[in-house]
């Protein structure tokens, strides 16, 4: 079942960031809509993947620049999982997926696109989604554009406030 692991293969690609060059440190300094951040919490935020494996592919990311779980404080670890749980709840309500992949790539050889900054992938799945998500090089055919995904998930997260 190789395809189950393929989401983690895709890099989180973006324009070169200023500062320390870490995209996950830079994104929270931008406006939510520009950064595609759908939720900010105390220790972590939820951001759309610009090259989603499926519609609704997001990442839960701590603000602090750490590469491993063992560097994370208890507060960060707790919120990382709580926000992941909240994200799965909203994805289920907005997209009605039949399954969800959760995963972290720790280290470049494990497939991390941004190895220096911990992040949890959350990928909604449907039976047969590999068929309409055919990958040709780095180009994917997406069933929904990112701004639509952003608006839908932003609205779902806003309902918590
Ligand atoms: Zn960082």
Tab-separated table of C-alpha atoms and ligand atoms in Angstrom, residues 20 22-26 63-66 114 116-117, ligand 1:
chain	number	residue	atom	x	y	z
A	20	UNK	CA	16.174	32.317	9.088
A	22	UNK	CA	12.333	28.687	7.568
A	23	UNK	CA	8.926	28.849	5.926
A	24	UNK	CA	7.138	27.706	9.100
A	25	UNK	CA	8.739	30.537	11.092
A	26	UNK	CA	7.949	33.126	8.433
A	63	UNK	CA	5.424	28.448	16.361
A	64	UNK	CA	8.705	27.438	17.959
A	65	UNK	CA	11.472	26.352	15.581
A	66	UNK	CA	12.213	22.796	16.697
A	114	UNK	CA	11.215	21.343	5.915
A	116	UNK	CA	14.238	21.877	10.726
A	117	UNK	CA	10.692	22.675	11.828
B	1	LIG	ZN1	11.090	27.347	11.751
